[in-house]
PDB file of C-alpha atoms in Angstrom:
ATOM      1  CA  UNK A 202     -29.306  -1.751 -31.119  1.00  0.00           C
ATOM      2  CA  UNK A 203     -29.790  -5.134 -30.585  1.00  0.00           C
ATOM      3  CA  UNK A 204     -32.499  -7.422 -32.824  1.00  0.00           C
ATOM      4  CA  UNK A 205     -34.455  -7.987 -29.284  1.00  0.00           C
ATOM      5  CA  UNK A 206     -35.122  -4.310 -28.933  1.00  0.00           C
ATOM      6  CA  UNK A 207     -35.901  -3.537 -32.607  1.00  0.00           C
ATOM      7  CA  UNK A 208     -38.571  -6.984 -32.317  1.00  0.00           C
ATOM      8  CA  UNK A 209     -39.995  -5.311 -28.803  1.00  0.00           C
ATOM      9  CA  UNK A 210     -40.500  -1.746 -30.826  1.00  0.00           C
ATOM     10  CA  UNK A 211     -41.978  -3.681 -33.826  1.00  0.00           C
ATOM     11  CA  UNK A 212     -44.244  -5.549 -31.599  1.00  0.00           C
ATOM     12  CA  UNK A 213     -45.214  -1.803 -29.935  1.00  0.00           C
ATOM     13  CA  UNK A 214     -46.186  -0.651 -33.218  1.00  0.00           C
ATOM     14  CA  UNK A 215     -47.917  -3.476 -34.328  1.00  0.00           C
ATOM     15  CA  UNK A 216     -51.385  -1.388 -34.517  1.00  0.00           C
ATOM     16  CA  UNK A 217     -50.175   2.162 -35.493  1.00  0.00           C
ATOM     17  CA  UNK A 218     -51.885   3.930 -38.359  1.00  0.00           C
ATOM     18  CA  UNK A 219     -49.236   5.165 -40.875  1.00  0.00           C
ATOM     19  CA  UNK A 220     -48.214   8.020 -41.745  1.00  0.00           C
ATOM     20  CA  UNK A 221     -47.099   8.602 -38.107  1.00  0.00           C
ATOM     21  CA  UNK A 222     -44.420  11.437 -37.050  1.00  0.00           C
ATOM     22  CA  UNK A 223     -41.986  10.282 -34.729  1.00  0.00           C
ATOM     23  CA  UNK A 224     -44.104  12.404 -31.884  1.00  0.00           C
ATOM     24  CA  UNK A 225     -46.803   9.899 -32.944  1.00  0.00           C
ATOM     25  CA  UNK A 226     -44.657   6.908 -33.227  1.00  0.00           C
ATOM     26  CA  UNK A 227     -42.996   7.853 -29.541  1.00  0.00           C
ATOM     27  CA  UNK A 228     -45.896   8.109 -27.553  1.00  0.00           C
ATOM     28  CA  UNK A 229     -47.159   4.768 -29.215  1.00  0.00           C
ATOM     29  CA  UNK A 230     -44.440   3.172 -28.008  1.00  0.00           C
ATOM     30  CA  UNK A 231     -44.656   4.622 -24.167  1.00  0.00           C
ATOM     31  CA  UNK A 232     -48.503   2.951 -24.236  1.00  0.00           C
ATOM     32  CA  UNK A 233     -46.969  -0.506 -24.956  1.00  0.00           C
ATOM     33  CA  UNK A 234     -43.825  -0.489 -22.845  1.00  0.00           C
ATOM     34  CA  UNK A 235     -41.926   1.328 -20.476  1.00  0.00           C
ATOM     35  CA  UNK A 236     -38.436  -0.699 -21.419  1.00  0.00           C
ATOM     36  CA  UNK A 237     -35.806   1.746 -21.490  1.00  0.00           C
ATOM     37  CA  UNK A 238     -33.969   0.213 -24.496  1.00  0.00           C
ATOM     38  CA  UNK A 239     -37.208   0.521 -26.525  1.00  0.00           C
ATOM     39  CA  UNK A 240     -37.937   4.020 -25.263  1.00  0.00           C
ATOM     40  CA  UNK A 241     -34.707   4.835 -25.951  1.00  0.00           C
ATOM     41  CA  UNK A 242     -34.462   3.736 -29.345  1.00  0.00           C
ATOM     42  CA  UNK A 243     -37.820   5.332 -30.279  1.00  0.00           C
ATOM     43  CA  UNK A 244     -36.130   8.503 -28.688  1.00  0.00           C
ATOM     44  CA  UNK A 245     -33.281   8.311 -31.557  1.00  0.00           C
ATOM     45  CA  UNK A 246     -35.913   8.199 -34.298  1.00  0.00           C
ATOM     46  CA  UNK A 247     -35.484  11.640 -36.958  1.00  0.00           C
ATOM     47  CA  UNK A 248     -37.715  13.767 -37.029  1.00  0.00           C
ATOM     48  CA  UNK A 249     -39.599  12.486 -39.826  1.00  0.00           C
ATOM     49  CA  UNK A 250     -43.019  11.560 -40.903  1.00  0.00           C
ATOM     50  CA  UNK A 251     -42.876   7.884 -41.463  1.00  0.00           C
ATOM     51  CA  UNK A 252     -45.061   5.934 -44.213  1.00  0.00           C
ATOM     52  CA  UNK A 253     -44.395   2.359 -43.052  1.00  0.00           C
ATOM     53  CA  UNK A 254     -42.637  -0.086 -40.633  1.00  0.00           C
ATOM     54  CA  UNK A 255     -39.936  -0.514 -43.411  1.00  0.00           C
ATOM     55  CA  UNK A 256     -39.140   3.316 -43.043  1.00  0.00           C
ATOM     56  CA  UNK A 257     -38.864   3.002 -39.281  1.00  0.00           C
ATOM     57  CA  UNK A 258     -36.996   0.548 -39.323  1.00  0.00           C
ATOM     58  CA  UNK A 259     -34.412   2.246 -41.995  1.00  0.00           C
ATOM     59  CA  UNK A 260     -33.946   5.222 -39.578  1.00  0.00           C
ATOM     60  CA  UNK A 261     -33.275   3.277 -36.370  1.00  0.00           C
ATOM     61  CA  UNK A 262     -29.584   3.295 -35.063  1.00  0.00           C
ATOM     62  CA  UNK A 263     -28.092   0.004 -35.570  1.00  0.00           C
ATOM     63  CA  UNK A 264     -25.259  -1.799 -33.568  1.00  0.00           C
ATOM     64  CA  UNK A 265     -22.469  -2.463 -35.800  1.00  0.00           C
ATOM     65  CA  UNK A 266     -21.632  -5.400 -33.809  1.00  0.00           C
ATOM     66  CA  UNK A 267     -25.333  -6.809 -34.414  1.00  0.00           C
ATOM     67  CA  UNK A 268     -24.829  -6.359 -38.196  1.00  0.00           C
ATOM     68  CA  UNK A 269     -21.605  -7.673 -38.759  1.00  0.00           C
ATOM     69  CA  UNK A 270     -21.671 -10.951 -35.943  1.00  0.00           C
ATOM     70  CA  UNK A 271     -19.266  -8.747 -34.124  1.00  0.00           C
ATOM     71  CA  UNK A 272     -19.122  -8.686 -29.940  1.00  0.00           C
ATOM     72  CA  UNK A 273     -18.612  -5.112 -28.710  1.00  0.00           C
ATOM     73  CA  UNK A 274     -15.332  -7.146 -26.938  1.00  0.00           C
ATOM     74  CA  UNK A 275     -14.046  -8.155 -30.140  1.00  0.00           C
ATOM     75  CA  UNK A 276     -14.586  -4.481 -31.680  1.00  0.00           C
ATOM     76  CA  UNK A 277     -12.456  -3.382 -28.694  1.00  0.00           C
ATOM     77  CA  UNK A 278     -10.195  -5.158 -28.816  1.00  0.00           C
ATOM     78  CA  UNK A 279      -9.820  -4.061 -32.660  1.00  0.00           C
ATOM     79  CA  UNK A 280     -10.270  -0.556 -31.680  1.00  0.00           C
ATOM     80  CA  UNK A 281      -6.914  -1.120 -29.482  1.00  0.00           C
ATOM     81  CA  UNK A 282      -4.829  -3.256 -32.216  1.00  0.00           C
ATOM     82  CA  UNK A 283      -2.499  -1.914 -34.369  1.00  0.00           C
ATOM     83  CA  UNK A 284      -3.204  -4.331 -36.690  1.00  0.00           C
ATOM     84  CA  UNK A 285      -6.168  -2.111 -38.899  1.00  0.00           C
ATOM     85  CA  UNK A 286      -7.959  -4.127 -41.780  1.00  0.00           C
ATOM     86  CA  UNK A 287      -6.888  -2.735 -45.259  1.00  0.00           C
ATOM     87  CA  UNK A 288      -7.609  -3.701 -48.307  1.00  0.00           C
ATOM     88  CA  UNK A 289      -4.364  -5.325 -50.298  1.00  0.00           C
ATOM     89  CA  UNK A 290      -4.706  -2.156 -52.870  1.00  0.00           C
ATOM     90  CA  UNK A 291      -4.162   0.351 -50.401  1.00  0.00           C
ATOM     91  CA  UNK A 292      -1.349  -1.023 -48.719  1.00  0.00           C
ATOM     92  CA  UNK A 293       1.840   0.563 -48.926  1.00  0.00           C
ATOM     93  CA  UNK A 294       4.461  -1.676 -50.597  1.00  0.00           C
ATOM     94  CA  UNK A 295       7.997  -0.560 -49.303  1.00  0.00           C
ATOM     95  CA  UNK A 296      10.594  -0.244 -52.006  1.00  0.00           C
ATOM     96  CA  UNK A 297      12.500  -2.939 -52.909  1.00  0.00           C
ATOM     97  CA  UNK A 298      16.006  -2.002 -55.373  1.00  0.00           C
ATOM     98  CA  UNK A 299      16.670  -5.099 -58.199  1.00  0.00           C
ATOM     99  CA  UNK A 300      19.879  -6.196 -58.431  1.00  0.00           C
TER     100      UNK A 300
END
């Protein structure tokens, strides 16, 4: 998900009385905007009964490459590498014999 669609849902919300289901929160969304990332993000919502905007927001799919300043290029192209990310403690150290 990127930040624009979350800040179009948001803004779709904006006037919802909480608690709202995500039935509630759905068809709330459809009256503001027919934008498919929106509608599709509202779509991925649990089925849950939600108290606030901080609780939707907690259950909406995020996109790792929003989060972490990551392009979904760049996570590709990790993907592909051989080259994984490991922490220095979990790295195998080959044996070495002293002399």
């Amino acid at each position: 998900m990127e930040n624009q669609t979350w800040l179009q849902m948001q803004q779709a919300l904006r006037d919802i009385d909480f608690p709202a289901d995500k039935h509630a929160i759905f068809a709330h969304v459809i009256e503001y905007t027919s934008d498919g990332d929106v509608l599709k993000l509202a779509r991925t919502l649990p089925p849950e009964t939600y108290r606030n905007m901080s609780e939707v927001r907690s259950s909406v799919r995020l996109d790792p490459s929003v989060e972490e300043g990551t392009t979904v290029t760049q996570r590709a192209a990790q993907a592909r590498s051989h080259n994984k990310k490991v922490a220095s403690y979990l790295r195998e150290v080959p044996d070495t014999e002293l002399s």
